[in-house]
Amino acid sequence: MQQLDPPSPAPNISHPGVVASDITKKFASAVKTLAPGELIKDEHFTLFESVAALEMMDSKMDSGALAEGESLDEEYDVSRDLLPEEILGIIDQLLSLEMAWHLGYPLSQTVFTSVYIESLLKPRPTSIDEADFVRDAQRREKEPKLLFVLRAYCLGLIKACCFVNELVKDELYYEEEDFVSNTYDRTLLFDIPVEPINSLLQKARADLRVVSNVVAKDVSAALDLRLELRIAFLRAIDLATLRKANPDSLKMPWIQMSGLIEHINKQHSLGKPVPEAFSTKLQRGLASTMPPRPMVQPSFEESYGHFKRLFQDGVDIMDVLKYAEPQSLLTFVSTFQARKPQPLVYIRTLLQSLLFKEMVVLGNYSIRQIIDHDLSIVVLPCAPQIDPSFDRIELPTDPRHQTAAQMEIFRQRVAECYLDIFRIFCQNRCRVRRTLCHSIQEWDILQADVEEIDQLLQIALDEKPLPAERGNSSLGYSLPLSSWAYLYKLRQMEWIVQLGFELDIYQTDELAGMYWYLNYLAKTRAQHGDRIKLFTMRSLNEARHDGKTKDEKQLSHYTIAKEREYMQSLAYLRVTMLDAASTWEFADSLCCLYTALLRLGLIRPPPRPYGSDALRYDLRMKPFRTIALPQLPSFDDFTRATAQPDISTTDLLRYAEGAVAGARKGYEALGKMADTQAFSVGAHDRWLTNVKDCLKAAIAAGVAVSTLQRAYEKATAEKGDAGGGSAKEEDLKIGLKVEMPASGKGYHDWWIVPKLVPAA
């Protein structure tokens, strides 16, 4: 047994009425009577008190614990004289700390570790004149000459943090997962307008030029550029609220900052660090229950890279205001958020603000306009359901009034779910998938609800079912609203599965099954798109026929504008069905490829002593378990469809070869589409890059299938020559091994294509 350290002497307490006694021996002997795991608790000694007792004088938990000779408060003098190079060094360190805050670390570990920032914020200033490092007027007169540059920069930084913090809090984000908005009882100059701060920054630039004769020219230019950066940042934040302005004009400060950060990076070596101007001791004065934490400061090179991407994202994000139609808007948001590395939370919340602030879409459009425009593209081109003239009919028995009333009920029901799709794509990738799993439950209920509205509109509009073709039974009624909801639900279900591949949720031996399920969903979407197209073509033919058979006055009702609307709807259905077919074929080919690899023993399931295939299936399909349509396959059906026991490996690989060739043709066709044809206006470059990456992945899959085909044929031929034709396939000497791409290193994150290389 380890010997106890000798007991420390009893404390020397000298106070009337206090008698100190050493209880160490009594306590040690009492402890020996306790059995292992036994705990004695006094009912008056609460959990809070016990935890507090553990924290006392523990430097990791007690922010007031002091080392020998250490002072409680920071003793750095903010009125000390600084060299111009030292001011430059402090500003550059503040830039790095600001970026650390944008990356998700709290202010207490970043910006609030600056002694200069703390002196500006405490005591709380009520005006721009009070916001100074030294509050005493007499001491302020003796302030070093160049400190005005640092003061102006710090005030601009604090105000920018205030604006960013308020914007993020107003939008959907996840506290401490994406961003920490806690200001620890510091106001961040909330009550001081931005105009005097801008004026102070401009004055500091002018004063800096006046004293340029006492400052090295390159250092003076470097300080001036940093002040200019703060002015541009404040202007960019201010202009972002003007959503009705020309988007190109809103880009200007972001473009300016992109140029400034390049020069700032080149000038960084001119600065001289002042590490004593930053201290974690300042955390002791913050309103926080958290234990002391170390300062978080990325390197300047790393911060420069983040700022460069931040400013470029700020430039690109303004293109969202160039509205064309809802499908292009959704493409813009989904492709923008999928960037690698992912845009910072400030950019993502700024995108939400541009989209939905005050429930006005992009600053110009009502939610009704966006939903009706979407309906006209997807299911209801030139349809009476979205005819605005029906709103003026007040007679309750008039079918037009009834139609308008039901459509208003529909819009109110779907508005939140519809806008949430855009909001979801403004989150981090893990949250996108997790939130989509909840969203499809809402859309499933929504689909059932709006089907009732469809049935009421059938009566009001006297709709006829689509007649049978080629002896098939009638397709029934169009049900456009529920068809629209079903299509969006299917797209979200596909995104959930595809994001599962991107986020490495599935293990290698599960890929065959999950690609089969993706194939199942994409095939369902393609079939549903074909059904919508049949009813759209009927509507188009009826509109054209009515125009030809009626008199000249009625003929004018079928206009070029209506023809254009029908053609846009058919173009959307064409690209949707082509995308679904390409996804269907590619997923089918990868399912067959991974199934063949499992059969041949090139991929082996890891040992799972506490799991089973059925339990794992329940886990993977949990998001889809309650969805009514499409119906979730049973575990037996899923296993049989994935393993395909009735198909030989030769036929399986031949089918995979044909499927991947079909996917290649589909992606090649998609890649030739213009932005208006692909419904990617404003985001066509990103959309096209995504399609090309899918094409590259399809080509790589084709190579893998061909390689496995040749190796399998050679191995079976050699086995047949040796008289072992009845041997198991996994015993064949294929002579290959599988190399799986690292996460994010493949051609496309959604298409995990194995690489087959000769075995050593």
PDB file of C-alpha atoms in Angstrom, residues 421-519:
ATOM      1  CA  ILE A 421     -35.956  23.729 -46.583  1.00  0.00           C
ATOM      2  CA  PHE A 422     -33.944  26.865 -47.375  1.00  0.00           C
ATOM      3  CA  ARG A 423     -33.165  27.437 -43.684  1.00  0.00           C
ATOM      4  CA  ILE A 424     -32.018  23.851 -43.243  1.00  0.00           C
ATOM      5  CA  PHE A 425     -29.444  24.214 -45.993  1.00  0.00           C
ATOM      6  CA  CYS A 426     -27.974  27.226 -44.175  1.00  0.00           C
ATOM      7  CA  GLN A 427     -26.781  24.975 -41.313  1.00  0.00           C
ATOM      8  CA  ASN A 428     -23.653  22.888 -40.930  1.00  0.00           C
ATOM      9  CA  ARG A 429     -23.673  19.589 -42.838  1.00  0.00           C
ATOM     10  CA  CYS A 430     -24.364  17.365 -39.832  1.00  0.00           C
ATOM     11  CA  ARG A 431     -27.300  19.553 -38.844  1.00  0.00           C
ATOM     12  CA  VAL A 432     -28.616  19.574 -42.409  1.00  0.00           C
ATOM     13  CA  ARG A 433     -29.020  15.815 -42.367  1.00  0.00           C
ATOM     14  CA  ARG A 434     -30.338  15.680 -38.826  1.00  0.00           C
ATOM     15  CA  THR A 435     -32.921  18.401 -39.476  1.00  0.00           C
ATOM     16  CA  LEU A 436     -33.995  16.857 -42.780  1.00  0.00           C
ATOM     17  CA  CYS A 437     -34.843  13.689 -40.849  1.00  0.00           C
ATOM     18  CA  HIS A 438     -37.392  15.757 -38.896  1.00  0.00           C
ATOM     19  CA  SER A 439     -38.497  17.717 -41.937  1.00  0.00           C
ATOM     20  CA  ILE A 440     -39.638  14.671 -43.920  1.00  0.00           C
ATOM     21  CA  GLN A 441     -42.002  13.780 -41.078  1.00  0.00           C
ATOM     22  CA  GLU A 442     -43.637  17.199 -41.466  1.00  0.00           C
ATOM     23  CA  TRP A 443     -43.800  16.858 -45.250  1.00  0.00           C
ATOM     24  CA  ASP A 444     -45.388  13.421 -44.934  1.00  0.00           C
ATOM     25  CA  ILE A 445     -48.175  14.889 -42.814  1.00  0.00           C
ATOM     26  CA  LEU A 446     -48.349  17.867 -45.164  1.00  0.00           C
ATOM     27  CA  GLN A 447     -48.835  15.624 -48.176  1.00  0.00           C
ATOM     28  CA  ALA A 448     -51.834  13.945 -46.556  1.00  0.00           C
ATOM     29  CA  ASP A 449     -53.327  17.295 -45.523  1.00  0.00           C
ATOM     30  CA  VAL A 450     -53.046  18.957 -48.921  1.00  0.00           C
ATOM     31  CA  GLU A 451     -54.504  15.895 -50.643  1.00  0.00           C
ATOM     32  CA  GLU A 452     -57.794  16.834 -48.968  1.00  0.00           C
ATOM     33  CA  ILE A 453     -57.465  20.320 -50.458  1.00  0.00           C
ATOM     34  CA  ASP A 454     -56.809  18.708 -53.858  1.00  0.00           C
ATOM     35  CA  GLN A 455     -60.045  16.768 -53.587  1.00  0.00           C
ATOM     36  CA  LEU A 456     -62.045  19.909 -52.764  1.00  0.00           C
ATOM     37  CA  LEU A 457     -60.451  21.711 -55.721  1.00  0.00           C
ATOM     38  CA  GLN A 458     -61.413  18.816 -58.018  1.00  0.00           C
ATOM     39  CA  ILE A 459     -65.047  19.536 -57.245  1.00  0.00           C
ATOM     40  CA  ALA A 460     -64.713  23.307 -57.504  1.00  0.00           C
ATOM     41  CA  LEU A 461     -62.881  23.121 -60.853  1.00  0.00           C
ATOM     42  CA  ASP A 462     -64.841  20.122 -62.194  1.00  0.00           C
ATOM     43  CA  GLU A 463     -61.623  18.264 -63.009  1.00  0.00           C
ATOM     44  CA  LYS A 464     -61.805  15.074 -65.075  1.00  0.00           C
ATOM     45  CA  PRO A 465     -59.517  12.075 -64.503  1.00  0.00           C
ATOM     46  CA  LEU A 466     -56.828  11.289 -67.040  1.00  0.00           C
ATOM     47  CA  PRO A 467     -58.162   8.626 -69.434  1.00  0.00           C
ATOM     48  CA  ALA A 468     -56.500   5.259 -69.825  1.00  0.00           C
ATOM     49  CA  GLU A 469     -53.753   4.716 -72.386  1.00  0.00           C
ATOM     50  CA  ARG A 470     -52.797   1.439 -74.098  1.00  0.00           C
ATOM     51  CA  GLY A 471     -55.354  -0.497 -72.119  1.00  0.00           C
ATOM     52  CA  ASN A 472     -54.031   0.621 -68.745  1.00  0.00           C
ATOM     53  CA  SER A 473     -56.419   1.663 -66.027  1.00  0.00           C
ATOM     54  CA  SER A 474     -57.117   5.335 -65.480  1.00  0.00           C
ATOM     55  CA  LEU A 475     -54.343   7.350 -63.829  1.00  0.00           C
ATOM     56  CA  GLY A 476     -56.966   9.170 -61.820  1.00  0.00           C
ATOM     57  CA  TYR A 477     -56.888  12.829 -60.877  1.00  0.00           C
ATOM     58  CA  SER A 478     -53.802  15.012 -61.024  1.00  0.00           C
ATOM     59  CA  LEU A 479     -53.693  15.914 -57.298  1.00  0.00           C
ATOM     60  CA  PRO A 480     -51.187  18.674 -58.103  1.00  0.00           C
ATOM     61  CA  LEU A 481     -50.685  20.020 -54.576  1.00  0.00           C
ATOM     62  CA  SER A 482     -50.034  16.643 -52.960  1.00  0.00           C
ATOM     63  CA  SER A 483     -47.851  15.685 -55.966  1.00  0.00           C
ATOM     64  CA  TRP A 484     -45.787  18.819 -55.358  1.00  0.00           C
ATOM     65  CA  ALA A 485     -45.415  17.954 -51.667  1.00  0.00           C
ATOM     66  CA  TYR A 486     -44.531  14.336 -52.507  1.00  0.00           C
ATOM     67  CA  LEU A 487     -41.809  15.424 -54.920  1.00  0.00           C
ATOM     68  CA  TYR A 488     -40.192  17.656 -52.296  1.00  0.00           C
ATOM     69  CA  LYS A 489     -40.415  14.864 -49.717  1.00  0.00           C
ATOM     70  CA  LEU A 490     -38.684  12.442 -52.079  1.00  0.00           C
ATOM     71  CA  ARG A 491     -35.890  14.928 -52.743  1.00  0.00           C
ATOM     72  CA  GLN A 492     -35.320  15.376 -49.019  1.00  0.00           C
ATOM     73  CA  MET A 493     -35.249  11.613 -48.456  1.00  0.00           C
ATOM     74  CA  GLU A 494     -32.577  11.289 -51.144  1.00  0.00           C
ATOM     75  CA  TRP A 495     -30.558  14.095 -49.552  1.00  0.00           C
ATOM     76  CA  ILE A 496     -30.641  12.280 -46.196  1.00  0.00           C
ATOM     77  CA  VAL A 497     -29.177   9.113 -47.708  1.00  0.00           C
ATOM     78  CA  GLN A 498     -26.633  11.022 -49.794  1.00  0.00           C
ATOM     79  CA  LEU A 499     -25.484  13.072 -46.805  1.00  0.00           C
ATOM     80  CA  GLY A 500     -25.045   9.792 -44.962  1.00  0.00           C
ATOM     81  CA  PHE A 501     -22.358   8.880 -47.501  1.00  0.00           C
ATOM     82  CA  GLU A 502     -20.760  12.322 -47.218  1.00  0.00           C
ATOM     83  CA  LEU A 503     -20.645  12.218 -43.413  1.00  0.00           C
ATOM     84  CA  ASP A 504     -19.256   8.652 -43.205  1.00  0.00           C
ATOM     85  CA  ILE A 505     -22.308   7.343 -41.379  1.00  0.00           C
ATOM     86  CA  TYR A 506     -22.339   4.004 -43.202  1.00  0.00           C
ATOM     87  CA  GLN A 507     -19.639   1.357 -42.905  1.00  0.00           C
ATOM     88  CA  THR A 508     -18.127  -0.207 -46.013  1.00  0.00           C
ATOM     89  CA  ASP A 509     -20.183  -3.399 -45.881  1.00  0.00           C
ATOM     90  CA  GLU A 510     -23.374  -1.309 -45.614  1.00  0.00           C
ATOM     91  CA  LEU A 511     -22.782   0.662 -48.796  1.00  0.00           C
ATOM     92  CA  ALA A 512     -24.431  -1.910 -51.066  1.00  0.00           C
ATOM     93  CA  GLY A 513     -27.673  -1.740 -49.103  1.00  0.00           C
ATOM     94  CA  MET A 514     -27.754   2.037 -48.785  1.00  0.00           C
ATOM     95  CA  TYR A 515     -27.018   2.532 -52.483  1.00  0.00           C
ATOM     96  CA  TRP A 516     -29.880   0.136 -53.233  1.00  0.00           C
ATOM     97  CA  TYR A 517     -32.199   2.264 -51.080  1.00  0.00           C
ATOM     98  CA  LEU A 518     -30.994   5.432 -52.829  1.00  0.00           C
ATOM     99  CA  ASN A 519     -31.742   3.709 -56.136  1.00  0.00           C
TER     100      ASN A 519
END
